[in-house]
mmCIF file of C-alpha atoms in Angstrom:
data_model
loop_
_atom_site.group_PDB
_atom_site.id
_atom_site.type_symbol
_atom_site.label_atom_id
_atom_site.label_comp_id
_atom_site.label_asym_id
_atom_site.label_seq_id
_atom_site.Cartn_x
_atom_site.Cartn_y
_atom_site.Cartn_z
ATOM 1 C CA UNK A 1 26.022 122.362 137.197
ATOM 2 C CA UNK A 2 29.345 120.686 138.136
ATOM 3 C CA UNK A 3 27.649 117.303 136.708
ATOM 4 C CA UNK A 4 27.471 118.916 133.415
ATOM 5 C CA UNK A 5 30.973 120.283 133.570
ATOM 6 C CA UNK A 6 32.372 116.954 134.820
ATOM 7 C CA UNK A 7 30.173 113.844 134.317
ATOM 8 C CA UNK A 8 30.463 113.461 138.323
ATOM 9 C CA UNK A 9 27.067 113.123 139.719
ATOM 10 C CA UNK A 10 28.824 112.726 143.242
ATOM 11 C CA UNK A 11 30.509 116.232 143.062
ATOM 12 C CA UNK A 12 27.098 117.718 141.593
ATOM 13 C CA UNK A 13 25.040 116.229 144.329
ATOM 14 C CA UNK A 14 27.527 117.763 147.023
ATOM 15 C CA UNK A 15 27.354 120.924 145.464
ATOM 16 C CA UNK A 16 23.449 121.462 145.392
ATOM 17 C CA UNK A 17 23.610 120.306 149.069
ATOM 18 C CA UNK A 18 25.963 122.999 149.878
ATOM 19 C CA UNK A 19 23.326 125.401 147.790
ATOM 20 C CA UNK A 20 20.380 123.703 149.893
ATOM 21 C CA UNK A 21 22.765 124.452 153.194
ATOM 22 C CA UNK A 22 22.803 128.159 152.124
ATOM 23 C CA UNK A 23 18.764 128.401 150.899
ATOM 24 C CA UNK A 24 17.041 125.428 151.694
ATOM 25 C CA UNK A 25 13.905 126.919 149.597
ATOM 26 C CA UNK A 26 15.798 126.654 146.272
ATOM 27 C CA UNK A 27 13.728 124.565 144.307
ATOM 28 C CA UNK A 28 15.805 124.287 141.443
ATOM 29 C CA UNK A 29 18.482 122.734 143.602
ATOM 30 C CA UNK A 30 16.053 120.398 145.126
ATOM 31 C CA UNK A 31 14.801 119.105 141.811
ATOM 32 C CA UNK A 32 18.363 118.693 140.370
ATOM 33 C CA UNK A 33 19.326 116.818 143.592
ATOM 34 C CA UNK A 34 16.120 115.065 143.445
ATOM 35 C CA UNK A 35 17.150 114.026 139.836
ATOM 36 C CA UNK A 36 20.646 112.904 140.856
ATOM 37 C CA UNK A 37 19.464 110.868 143.824
ATOM 38 C CA UNK A 38 17.061 109.269 141.619
ATOM 39 C CA UNK A 39 19.801 108.137 139.357
ATOM 40 C CA UNK A 40 21.651 106.748 142.643
ATOM 41 C CA UNK A 41 18.749 104.791 143.751
ATOM 42 C CA UNK A 42 19.040 106.678 147.174
ATOM 43 C CA UNK A 43 15.220 106.495 148.016
ATOM 44 C CA UNK A 44 15.276 107.853 151.279
ATOM 45 C CA UNK A 45 16.963 111.217 150.254
ATOM 46 C CA UNK A 46 14.662 111.474 147.464
ATOM 47 C CA UNK A 47 11.510 111.067 149.424
ATOM 48 C CA UNK A 48 12.745 113.316 151.852
ATOM 49 C CA UNK A 49 13.827 115.763 149.282
ATOM 50 C CA UNK A 50 10.266 115.516 147.455
ATOM 51 C CA UNK A 51 8.531 115.835 150.922
ATOM 52 C CA UNK A 52 10.615 119.582 151.277
ATOM 53 C CA UNK A 53 9.698 120.339 147.395
ATOM 54 C CA UNK A 54 5.936 119.632 148.263
ATOM 55 C CA UNK A 55 6.131 122.183 151.222
ATOM 56 C CA UNK A 56 7.434 124.979 149.046
ATOM 57 C CA UNK A 57 5.284 124.240 146.097
ATOM 58 C CA UNK A 58 2.536 126.918 146.004
ATOM 59 C CA UNK A 59 0.890 125.395 142.709
ATOM 60 C CA UNK A 60 -1.728 123.072 143.568
ATOM 61 C CA UNK A 61 -1.486 121.032 140.209
ATOM 62 C CA UNK A 62 2.375 120.741 140.930
ATOM 63 C CA UNK A 63 2.117 119.660 144.370
ATOM 64 C CA UNK A 64 -0.188 116.724 143.402
ATOM 65 C CA UNK A 65 2.198 115.891 140.918
ATOM 66 C CA UNK A 66 5.237 115.893 143.494
ATOM 67 C CA UNK A 67 3.044 113.842 145.689
ATOM 68 C CA UNK A 68 2.023 111.614 142.722
ATOM 69 C CA UNK A 69 5.772 110.600 142.439
ATOM 70 C CA UNK A 70 6.135 110.066 146.303
ATOM 71 C CA UNK A 71 3.360 107.690 145.984
ATOM 72 C CA UNK A 72 5.122 105.894 142.897
ATOM 73 C CA UNK A 73 8.091 105.699 145.051
ATOM 74 C CA UNK A 74 6.661 103.733 148.033
ATOM 75 C CA UNK A 75 4.822 101.643 145.807
ATOM 76 C CA UNK A 76 7.917 100.955 143.393
ATOM 77 C CA UNK A 77 11.430 100.855 144.368
ATOM 78 C CA UNK A 78 10.760 101.004 148.563
ATOM 79 C CA UNK A 79 7.819 98.559 148.501
ATOM 80 C CA UNK A 80 6.059 100.169 151.149
ATOM 81 C CA UNK A 81 2.186 99.198 150.394
ATOM 82 C CA UNK A 82 0.920 100.931 153.374
ATOM 83 C CA UNK A 83 2.766 104.245 152.656
ATOM 84 C CA UNK A 84 2.025 104.126 148.778
ATOM 85 C CA UNK A 85 -1.673 103.479 149.621
ATOM 86 C CA UNK A 86 -1.948 106.393 152.553
ATOM 87 C CA UNK A 87 -0.004 108.893 149.895
ATOM 88 C CA UNK A 88 -2.584 107.937 146.795
ATOM 89 C CA UNK A 89 -5.428 108.587 149.755
ATOM 90 C CA UNK A 90 -4.059 112.084 150.087
ATOM 91 C CA UNK A 91 -3.866 112.798 146.624
ATOM 92 C CA UNK A 92 -7.195 111.628 145.716
ATOM 93 C CA UNK A 93 -8.589 113.746 148.465
ATOM 94 C CA UNK A 94 -6.621 116.792 147.383
ATOM 95 C CA UNK A 95 -7.421 116.552 143.866
ATOM 96 C CA UNK A 96 -10.157 118.343 141.940
ATOM 97 C CA UNK A 97 -13.022 115.906 140.785
ATOM 98 C CA UNK A 98 -11.769 116.408 137.170
ATOM 99 C CA UNK A 99 -8.194 115.359 137.684
ATOM 100 C CA UNK A 100 -8.968 112.021 140.063
ATOM 101 C CA UNK A 101 -9.184 109.584 137.491
ATOM 102 C CA UNK A 102 -5.838 110.695 136.121
ATOM 103 C CA UNK A 103 -4.331 110.271 139.628
ATOM 104 C CA UNK A 104 -5.739 106.869 140.586
ATOM 105 C CA UNK A 105 -3.097 104.494 141.523
ATOM 106 C CA UNK A 106 -2.283 101.843 138.849
ATOM 107 C CA UNK A 107 -3.962 98.467 139.223
#
């Protein structure tokens, strides 16, 4: 949106936040804002947005992927091993057996 027109992620971020103030369930705005906040390394914001996105997602496979993204953030840039472990355990519990091997945390 504004980011494309101006190349300004700060302005685009404010635009997506304004959209979410009006419609907190706008998954496109959430996804775009997640992308911007990732680029800015604003991990607390990314986590909150991804958690909201998980709540809104109805498709189980997409929910698992969103939870995997959260776990990777905890394990990586946030460096919170306890939350990462809990997130990966939740993923494994929720995943169908055929998908579990693909969702295991990296060693």
